[in-house]
Short mmCIF file of C-alpha atoms in Angstrom, two decimals:
data_model
loop_
_atom_site.label_atom_id
_atom_site.label_comp_id
_atom_site.label_asym_id
_atom_site.label_seq_id
_atom_site.Cartn_x
_atom_site.Cartn_y
_atom_site.Cartn_z
CA MET A 185 118.50 75.80 176.18
CA LYS A 186 119.57 76.57 172.05
CA ASN A 187 117.35 76.00 170.10
CA ILE A 188 117.61 78.33 167.25
CA ASP A 189 114.82 77.61 164.80
CA LYS A 190 111.68 77.70 167.92
CA LEU A 191 113.98 81.49 169.62
CA VAL A 192 114.17 82.60 165.37
CA GLU A 193 110.10 81.14 165.04
CA PHE A 194 108.95 82.99 168.62
CA ALA A 195 111.24 86.39 167.51
CA ILE A 196 109.59 86.78 164.53
CA LYS A 197 105.88 86.15 165.74
CA ILE A 198 106.25 87.84 168.68
CA VAL A 199 107.36 90.92 166.84
CA VAL A 200 104.37 90.56 164.32
CA THR A 201 102.08 90.22 167.52
CA LYS A 202 103.80 93.63 169.09
CA THR A 203 104.36 95.60 166.39
CA GLY A 204 102.44 94.98 163.04
CA VAL A 205 105.52 94.30 160.94
CA SER A 206 106.77 91.36 159.69
CA LEU A 207 110.27 91.17 159.35
CA THR A 208 111.91 90.52 155.70
CA TYR A 209 114.27 88.18 154.19
CA ILE A 210 117.45 90.02 155.39
CA GLN A 211 116.08 91.00 158.42
CA LYS A 212 115.58 87.07 159.46
CA VAL A 213 119.29 86.74 157.97
CA ILE A 214 121.14 88.76 161.04
CA LEU A 215 118.33 88.11 163.43
CA ARG A 216 119.34 83.84 163.50
CA GLU A 217 122.93 84.76 162.54
CA SER A 218 122.50 87.12 165.99
CA LEU A 219 121.42 83.60 168.02
CA VAL A 220 124.41 81.21 166.60
CA GLU A 221 127.69 80.51 169.15
CA ASN A 222 130.02 81.65 166.05
CA LYS A 223 127.75 85.17 164.94
CA LYS A 224 129.23 86.02 161.66
CA THR A 225 130.12 89.83 160.95
CA TYR A 226 127.86 92.52 159.23
CA ALA A 227 130.29 92.68 156.73
CA GLN A 228 130.22 88.32 156.14
CA ILE A 229 126.69 88.59 156.38
CA ALA A 230 126.14 91.12 153.91
CA GLU A 231 128.82 90.07 150.99
CA GLU A 232 126.64 86.36 151.72
CA ASN A 233 123.78 88.73 150.58
CA LYS A 234 124.72 90.69 148.41
CA TYR A 235 124.50 93.83 150.16
CA SER A 236 126.59 96.48 151.38
CA GLU A 237 128.23 96.14 154.99
CA SER A 238 126.87 100.19 155.01
CA TYR A 239 123.27 98.96 154.68
CA ILE A 240 123.53 96.72 156.50
CA LYS A 241 124.96 97.70 159.61
CA PHE A 242 123.86 101.12 159.67
CA THR A 243 120.50 100.76 158.30
CA ILE A 244 118.93 97.05 158.08
CA ALA A 245 120.73 95.95 161.77
CA PRO A 246 119.09 98.86 163.46
CA LYS A 247 115.42 98.93 162.05
CA LEU A 248 115.78 95.42 163.60
CA TRP A 249 117.36 95.63 166.83
CA HIS A 250 114.45 98.83 167.19
CA LEU A 251 111.35 96.77 166.42
CA LEU A 252 112.99 93.14 168.75
CA SER A 253 113.20 96.51 171.86
CA GLN A 254 109.56 97.30 171.06
CA ALA A 255 108.69 93.47 171.05
CA LEU A 256 110.83 92.46 173.69
CA GLY A 257 110.02 95.60 175.95
CA GLU A 258 113.84 96.07 176.58
CA LYS A 259 116.43 97.78 174.73
CA VAL A 260 117.75 94.75 171.72
CA ASN A 261 121.06 95.13 170.45
CA LYS A 262 123.63 92.25 168.79
CA THR A 263 125.12 90.81 172.10
CA ASN A 264 122.72 90.83 174.57
CA LEU A 265 119.96 90.11 172.10
CA PRO A 266 120.36 85.75 173.05
CA ALA A 267 119.40 85.95 176.36
CA LEU A 268 116.79 88.76 175.97
CA LEU A 269 115.30 86.46 173.69
CA GLU A 270 115.67 83.41 175.22
CA LYS A 271 114.49 84.69 179.02
CA GLN A 272 110.84 85.82 177.41
CA PHE A 273 110.85 82.79 174.97
CA ILE A 274 111.16 80.14 178.23
CA ASN A 275 108.47 83.36 180.99
CA HIS A 276 106.04 82.66 177.42
CA ASN A 277 106.04 78.77 177.61
CA ASN A 278 105.40 78.64 181.29
CA GLN A 279 102.58 81.28 181.08
CA GLU A 280 101.35 79.13 178.18
CA SER A 281 101.65 75.99 180.15
CA SER A 282 99.60 77.11 183.63
CA GLN A 283 96.96 78.87 180.77
CA THR A 284 96.46 75.27 179.57
CA ILE A 285 96.47 73.65 183.34
CA THR A 286 93.73 75.84 184.10
CA ALA A 287 91.79 74.86 181.64
CA MET A 288 92.05 71.28 181.94
CA SER A 289 91.00 71.88 184.98
CA GLY A 290 87.89 74.01 184.44
CA VAL A 291 87.38 72.19 181.31
CA GLY A 292 88.24 68.63 181.53
CA PHE A 293 90.54 68.91 178.16
CA PRO A 294 93.28 71.49 177.20
CA ARG A 295 92.18 74.72 175.46
CA SER A 296 94.60 75.40 172.66
CA HIS A 297 95.40 78.68 172.16
CA TYR A 298 97.43 78.05 168.40
CA VAL A 299 95.54 79.67 165.99
CA VAL A 300 94.98 77.10 162.75
CA GLU A 301 95.96 79.24 159.88
CA SER A 302 93.68 78.53 156.20
CA PRO A 303 94.98 76.97 153.38
CA GLU A 304 93.52 79.38 151.32
CA GLY A 305 95.20 81.74 148.99
CA GLN A 306 98.67 82.65 149.26
CA VAL A 307 100.57 82.32 152.43
CA PRO A 308 101.21 85.25 154.13
CA LEU A 309 104.69 86.82 154.88
CA ALA A 310 105.00 86.70 158.53
CA SER A 311 103.52 82.70 158.76
CA GLU A 312 105.36 79.83 160.22
CA LEU A 313 103.58 77.46 157.59
CA TYR A 314 105.57 78.82 154.16
CA VAL A 315 107.82 75.84 153.38
CA GLU A 316 111.13 76.60 151.82
CA ARG A 317 112.01 73.73 148.72
CA SER A 318 115.61 73.13 148.36
CA GLN A 319 117.19 76.69 148.08
CA LEU A 320 114.71 77.58 145.37
CA GLU A 321 114.59 80.75 147.49
CA GLN A 322 117.75 81.23 147.86
CA ILE A 323 118.05 81.21 143.92
CA CYS A 324 115.82 83.37 143.36
CA TYR A 325 116.76 85.68 146.01
CA GLN A 326 120.12 85.89 144.00
CA GLU A 327 119.03 86.06 140.64
CA ILE A 328 116.91 89.25 141.22
CA LEU A 329 119.64 91.02 142.19
CA GLN A 330 120.98 90.34 138.33
CA PRO A 331 120.89 93.19 135.77
CA HIS A 332 119.08 91.06 133.62
CA ALA A 333 117.13 89.41 136.23
CA PHE A 334 113.95 87.42 134.08
CA ILE A 335 112.61 84.57 136.44
CA ARG A 336 109.43 82.03 135.14
CA ILE A 337 107.70 80.09 137.80
CA LYS A 338 105.49 77.34 136.64
CA ALA A 339 103.59 74.92 138.95
CA PRO A 340 99.63 73.56 138.16
CA ARG A 341 97.62 75.79 140.63
CA LYS A 342 97.94 75.90 144.43
CA MET A 343 101.10 75.27 144.13
CA GLY A 344 102.66 77.97 146.18
CA LYS A 345 103.60 80.21 143.16
CA THR A 346 101.81 83.53 144.63
CA SER A 347 103.41 82.17 147.48
CA LEU A 348 106.79 82.93 146.40
CA ILE A 349 106.54 86.02 144.12
CA ALA A 350 105.36 87.51 147.68
CA ARG A 351 108.43 86.07 149.30
CA ILE A 352 110.89 87.24 146.13
CA LEU A 353 109.03 91.09 146.62
CA ASP A 354 109.72 91.22 150.45
CA TYR A 355 113.29 90.59 149.60
CA GLY A 356 113.57 92.93 146.55
CA THR A 357 111.83 95.50 149.16
CA ALA A 358 114.57 95.19 151.75
CA GLN A 359 117.14 95.56 149.03
CA ASN A 360 115.19 99.56 148.17
CA TYR A 361 114.38 97.96 145.36
CA HIS A 362 110.85 99.24 143.83
CA THR A 363 108.32 96.52 143.86
CA VAL A 364 105.09 96.31 140.97
CA ARG A 365 102.93 92.94 141.60
CA LEU A 366 99.49 92.48 138.71
CA SER A 367 98.13 89.88 138.60
CA LEU A 368 96.68 88.91 135.10
CA HIS A 369 93.82 87.10 136.61
CA ARG A 370 92.16 90.10 138.64
CA ALA A 371 92.00 91.98 135.53
CA GLY A 372 88.26 92.17 133.34
CA THR A 373 87.56 90.42 130.08
CA GLU A 374 87.63 93.63 128.40
CA VAL A 375 91.06 94.36 129.14
CA PHE A 376 92.17 91.85 126.82
CA GLU A 377 90.49 92.90 123.82
CA ARG A 378 93.27 94.29 121.81
CA SER A 379 96.84 95.12 122.45
CA ASP A 380 96.49 98.21 122.76
CA ARG A 381 93.90 98.43 125.06
CA PHE A 382 95.73 95.46 126.85
CA LEU A 383 98.89 97.52 126.89
CA ARG A 384 97.91 101.08 127.83
CA TRP A 385 96.70 98.74 130.88
CA PHE A 386 99.36 97.19 132.08
CA CYS A 387 101.19 100.77 131.72
CA LYS A 388 98.65 102.47 133.22
CA ASN A 389 99.26 100.16 136.45
CA VAL A 390 102.79 99.98 136.87
CA THR A 391 102.73 103.75 136.51
CA GLY A 392 100.09 103.82 139.59
CA GLN A 393 102.31 100.88 141.32
CA LEU A 394 105.76 103.21 141.08
CA GLY A 395 103.99 106.43 142.62
CA LEU A 396 103.94 107.46 139.30
CA GLU A 397 102.42 110.30 137.91
CA CYS A 398 100.29 108.80 135.20
CA ARG A 399 101.89 110.45 131.32
CA LEU A 400 100.99 108.34 129.00
CA ASN A 401 98.70 110.28 126.50
CA ASP A 402 101.95 112.77 126.39
CA TYR A 403 104.37 109.21 125.03
CA TRP A 404 101.86 107.56 123.27
CA ASP A 405 101.42 107.86 119.20
CA GLU A 406 98.87 105.91 117.34
CA ASP A 407 101.27 105.89 114.51
CA MET A 408 103.68 104.29 116.00
CA GLY A 409 101.57 100.85 117.17
CA ALA A 410 101.06 99.86 121.65
CA LEU A 411 104.54 98.04 121.26
CA ILE A 412 107.03 100.23 120.44
CA ASN A 413 104.30 103.12 122.45
CA SER A 414 104.80 100.88 125.47
CA THR A 415 108.82 101.00 124.92
CA ILE A 416 109.24 104.39 124.22
CA TYR A 417 107.42 105.24 127.83
CA PHE A 418 109.37 102.69 130.14
CA GLN A 419 112.46 103.61 128.31
CA GLY A 420 112.09 107.26 128.13
CA TYR A 421 109.54 107.47 131.96
CA LEU A 422 109.33 105.10 134.26
CA LEU A 423 113.09 104.07 134.08
CA LYS A 424 114.22 107.25 133.83
CA GLU A 425 112.12 108.58 137.14
CA VAL A 426 113.40 105.90 139.61
CA SER A 427 117.00 105.42 140.90
CA ASN A 428 116.54 101.62 142.14
CA PRO A 429 115.98 98.65 139.96
CA ILE A 430 112.12 97.80 139.46
CA ILE A 431 110.96 94.34 140.12
CA LEU A 432 108.13 93.65 137.64
CA ALA A 433 105.88 90.60 138.57
CA LEU A 434 102.86 89.44 136.78
CA ASP A 435 101.46 86.11 137.72
CA GLY A 436 98.70 84.16 136.24
CA VAL A 437 100.25 85.15 132.76
CA ASP A 438 98.77 82.04 131.13
CA GLN A 439 95.15 84.13 131.49
CA LEU A 440 96.70 85.61 127.93
CA PHE A 441 96.75 81.95 126.23
CA GLU A 442 93.27 82.36 125.53
CA TYR A 443 93.83 85.67 123.71
CA PRO A 444 96.52 84.70 120.89
CA GLU A 445 97.51 87.55 119.66
CA VAL A 446 97.66 89.45 122.89
CA ALA A 447 99.22 87.18 124.08
CA SER A 448 101.68 87.21 121.01
CA ASP A 449 102.19 90.91 121.27
CA PHE A 450 102.81 91.15 124.84
CA PHE A 451 105.41 88.04 124.80
CA VAL A 452 107.13 89.28 121.85
CA LEU A 453 107.41 92.91 124.07
CA LEU A 454 109.12 91.01 127.51
CA ARG A 455 111.72 89.35 125.22
CA SER A 456 112.45 92.71 123.40
CA TRP A 457 113.06 93.90 127.06
CA TYR A 458 115.11 91.05 128.10
CA GLU A 459 117.49 91.55 125.10
CA GLU A 460 117.28 95.31 125.94
CA THR A 461 118.93 94.46 128.86
CA LYS A 462 121.95 93.43 127.59
CA ASP A 463 123.10 96.54 125.96
CA ILE A 464 121.12 98.89 127.23
CA LEU A 465 122.04 100.73 130.42
CA ILE A 466 119.17 102.23 131.67
CA TRP A 467 116.40 98.76 131.20
CA GLN A 468 119.05 96.91 133.46
CA LYS A 469 116.48 98.68 135.99
CA LEU A 470 113.89 96.22 135.29
CA ARG A 471 113.69 92.75 137.30
CA VAL A 472 110.91 90.82 135.57
CA VAL A 473 109.12 87.74 137.44
CA ILE A 474 106.35 86.00 135.81
CA ALA A 475 104.34 83.28 136.68
CA HIS A 476 101.79 80.56 135.06
CA ALA A 477 100.38 77.63 135.82
CA VAL A 478 99.95 76.12 131.95
CA GLU A 479 102.19 75.38 129.02
CA VAL A 480 102.97 77.27 126.70
CA TYR A 481 101.23 75.96 123.69
CA ILE A 482 100.22 79.30 121.94
CA PRO A 483 103.03 79.31 118.89
CA LEU A 484 106.09 82.20 119.36
CA PRO A 485 109.29 81.90 117.56
CA THR A 486 112.03 81.22 119.37
CA HIS A 487 114.17 84.16 119.12
CA ARG A 488 110.89 86.42 120.44
CA SER A 489 109.76 83.68 122.95
CA PRO A 490 109.84 85.13 126.75
CA PHE A 491 109.63 81.35 128.07
CA ASN A 492 113.18 80.01 127.08
CA VAL A 493 114.93 82.65 128.28
CA GLY A 494 116.42 83.57 131.95
CA LEU A 495 115.99 81.24 135.04
CA ALA A 496 113.43 78.36 134.58
CA ILE A 497 111.45 77.86 138.42
CA GLU A 498 109.40 74.89 138.95
CA LEU A 499 107.77 73.89 142.16
CA PRO A 500 108.22 70.45 143.16
CA THR A 501 105.29 68.53 145.45
CA PHE A 502 106.10 68.14 148.87
CA SER A 503 108.80 65.55 150.00
CA PRO A 504 107.18 63.11 153.11
CA GLU A 505 110.08 65.01 155.29
CA GLN A 506 107.87 68.64 154.30
CA VAL A 507 104.81 67.26 154.82
CA GLN A 508 105.89 65.50 158.14
CA ASP A 509 108.05 69.45 159.24
CA LEU A 510 104.59 70.97 158.32
CA ALA A 511 102.28 68.52 160.01
CA GLU A 512 104.39 69.43 163.45
CA ARG A 513 103.75 73.21 162.94
CA HIS A 514 100.50 72.39 163.04
CA LYS A 515 100.55 71.19 165.99
CA LEU A 516 100.32 67.35 165.17
CA GLU A 517 102.10 63.87 165.05
CA LEU A 518 101.70 62.46 162.12
CA THR A 519 102.80 58.52 162.27
CA ASN A 520 104.23 56.63 159.79
CA PRO A 521 101.22 55.34 158.15
CA GLU A 522 99.27 58.48 158.36
CA LEU A 523 102.33 59.99 156.38
CA GLU A 524 102.08 57.41 153.78
CA GLN A 525 98.78 57.56 153.53
CA LEU A 526 98.32 61.34 153.19
CA MET A 527 101.18 61.55 150.54
CA LYS A 528 99.60 58.27 148.88
CA LEU A 529 96.84 60.10 148.42
CA THR A 530 97.57 63.73 148.10
CA GLY A 531 100.93 62.91 145.68
CA GLY A 532 102.27 66.02 147.81
CA PHE A 533 100.56 68.56 146.25
CA PRO A 534 100.48 71.33 148.99
CA TYR A 535 97.32 72.69 148.86
CA LEU A 536 95.87 68.73 149.55
CA VAL A 537 98.67 68.16 151.62
CA ARG A 538 97.61 71.70 153.61
CA LEU A 539 94.09 71.62 153.87
CA ALA A 540 94.57 67.93 155.34
CA LEU A 541 96.54 69.53 158.22
CA TYR A 542 94.19 72.30 158.36
CA GLN A 543 91.43 70.15 158.83
CA SER A 544 92.69 67.80 161.31
CA ALA A 545 93.91 70.53 163.87
CA ARG A 546 91.32 73.15 163.56
CA LEU A 547 88.27 69.66 164.03
CA LYS A 548 90.90 67.91 166.49
CA ILE A 549 90.03 64.74 164.47
CA PRO A 550 93.42 62.89 163.59
CA VAL A 551 94.33 63.24 159.71
CA GLN A 552 93.92 59.12 158.99
CA ALA A 553 90.20 59.31 159.64
CA LEU A 554 90.08 62.69 157.68
CA LEU A 555 91.19 60.80 154.56
CA GLN A 556 88.92 57.96 154.90
CA ASP A 557 85.90 60.17 153.86
CA ALA A 558 88.44 62.45 150.95
CA THR A 559 86.30 61.84 148.05
CA LYS A 560 82.74 61.44 149.84
CA LYS A 561 80.31 64.46 149.57
CA THR A 562 80.84 65.09 153.42
CA GLY A 563 85.24 65.01 152.66
CA ILE A 564 87.58 67.51 153.42
CA TYR A 565 88.24 67.90 149.38
CA GLN A 566 84.73 67.85 148.15
CA GLN A 567 84.43 71.76 147.46
CA HIS A 568 88.13 71.29 145.55
CA LEU A 569 86.86 68.26 144.19
CA GLN A 570 83.65 69.88 143.05
CA SER A 571 85.64 72.95 141.58
CA LEU A 572 87.65 70.48 139.16
CA LEU A 573 84.84 68.87 138.28
CA TRP A 574 83.10 71.82 137.08
CA ASN A 575 86.37 72.93 135.08
CA ILE A 576 86.76 69.84 133.28
CA GLN A 577 82.76 69.53 132.28
CA GLN A 578 83.24 73.02 131.01
CA HIS A 579 85.54 72.03 128.38
CA PRO A 580 83.92 68.00 127.15
CA LYS A 581 87.95 67.84 125.30
CA LEU A 582 89.19 67.74 128.96
CA ALA A 583 86.83 65.71 130.12
CA ASP A 584 87.02 62.90 127.53
CA ALA A 585 90.85 63.22 127.59
CA PHE A 586 90.91 63.25 131.68
CA GLN A 587 88.41 59.81 131.31
CA GLN A 588 90.57 58.20 129.21
CA VAL A 589 93.79 58.83 131.03
CA LEU A 590 91.67 56.83 134.15
CA ARG A 591 91.83 54.27 132.37
CA ALA A 592 95.89 54.09 131.61
CA PRO A 593 98.83 56.83 130.66
CA ILE A 594 98.07 58.31 127.68
CA GLN A 595 100.20 60.28 125.38
CA LEU A 596 97.05 63.93 124.38
CA GLU A 597 97.32 66.35 122.20
CA ILE A 598 99.78 68.96 123.75
CA GLU A 599 97.32 71.97 124.18
CA VAL A 600 95.09 69.41 126.28
CA ALA A 601 97.89 67.79 128.08
CA PHE A 602 99.23 70.91 129.34
CA LYS A 603 95.46 72.41 130.61
CA LEU A 604 95.03 68.82 132.26
CA LYS A 605 98.61 69.55 133.99
CA SER A 606 97.78 72.83 134.77
CA LEU A 607 94.69 71.94 136.59
CA GLY A 608 96.49 69.20 138.82
CA LEU A 609 95.33 66.86 137.67
CA VAL A 610 97.86 64.86 135.67
CA HIS A 611 101.73 64.69 135.87
CA LEU A 612 103.37 64.32 132.14
CA ILE A 613 106.45 61.12 132.33
CA GLU A 614 107.95 60.84 128.43
CA ASN A 615 104.76 62.61 127.02
CA GLN A 616 102.18 60.46 128.16
CA ALA A 617 100.06 61.71 131.04
CA ASN A 618 99.25 59.72 134.25
CA VAL A 619 96.63 60.40 137.01
CA SER A 620 98.77 62.80 139.42
CA CYS A 621 97.13 61.39 142.69
CA ASP A 622 94.73 58.71 144.70
CA LEU A 623 92.68 61.85 145.59
CA TYR A 624 92.04 62.23 141.87
CA ARG A 625 91.32 59.06 140.48
CA GLU A 626 89.45 57.87 142.70
CA TYR A 627 86.94 60.89 142.93
CA PHE A 628 86.70 60.98 138.96
CA ARG A 629 85.98 57.06 138.40
CA GLN A 630 83.43 56.85 141.51
CA TRP A 631 82.11 59.81 139.12
CA TYR A 632 82.21 58.31 135.52
CA ALA A 633 81.26 55.30 137.02
CA HIS A 634 77.61 56.84 137.78
#
């Protein structure tokens, strides 16, 4: 046998199971390249992935072979890996087959050993259910190596922004970069009261994640203003104390849009730091990743905005091919009519697709049967739909606007349109708002008809 994808998946899973360690991006690259017939050298792998050959050869690869040796119970190296892994893979499958036969003879049907992953929250790094999207991950990995990297990830809620950030940080860790991850959704409302309070919170959090002593009071001068103080603190202390680059990942920055004064100050600060990377060597250690669901509607001068620089990444919905592949990873077989029905109902939105596949695998009910009751109170999407309904009911302007969109595509006030898009309820095509999928169209039409 030589199904490389299955061998790689098996190796990743057995390492996690036996050692509790998830393989990094570059370890997975070495693993795959060690299984193909025309193996690449460490030098080739290093060059293609922007590593030094010595780091691959003497640090990354030995750690990988050690983990695989622990997982497989035999001494593993680049040469003997294919044979050892294939032998264990066959033994594992034979064992599962015998267990299934035993289960069938005992209760009349096979007992599944597949543990279904919930679609809620970030897709774990070791998960087999993460869907890569047309090389977007690879583009981000290459970009974060650049001295002035600034990556902007934009997509509606539950589209995979946090999962992509986790993989960028994991890639950075493999480069020996320092990583800092802040979710602004988790900050208390009191943090956003004033710019100086928010920026002290921000600086203190970054310091803590870098494992450094907080020295804010040594660098903070009330007469200088919070923006200058933050810049001096980063340049004079944090960036000097670390030898390797820092990836600063900020998730949910649209949380700041509700606090225009704080948002304006912070975004201007990020833009100024980006400009510093062009001329000041020490600032080139800072690589920034930001993620947001809402389009930027607060007024910022073009030359002071961080939303028009760096690399823009807009996450797409899943294609039919990706949905079919994801179904197979859930151990499901979708018929063509089921796939078409799922795509039409969900529009390929990752969370909606995964929830349907999760419930089908968990409950052992065909996808088609689940989708028939999708908009009912007993349907699989009920909790999600009620959450969306509650969200727009808190803002009558949004509710009224969406009711108009349900009747026909329409041009909306820009802030309203962006907020509806951030919830995933509409697509914006040539300034016209359209309902994004049949699930939302059917549910909300029923609701407004009552």
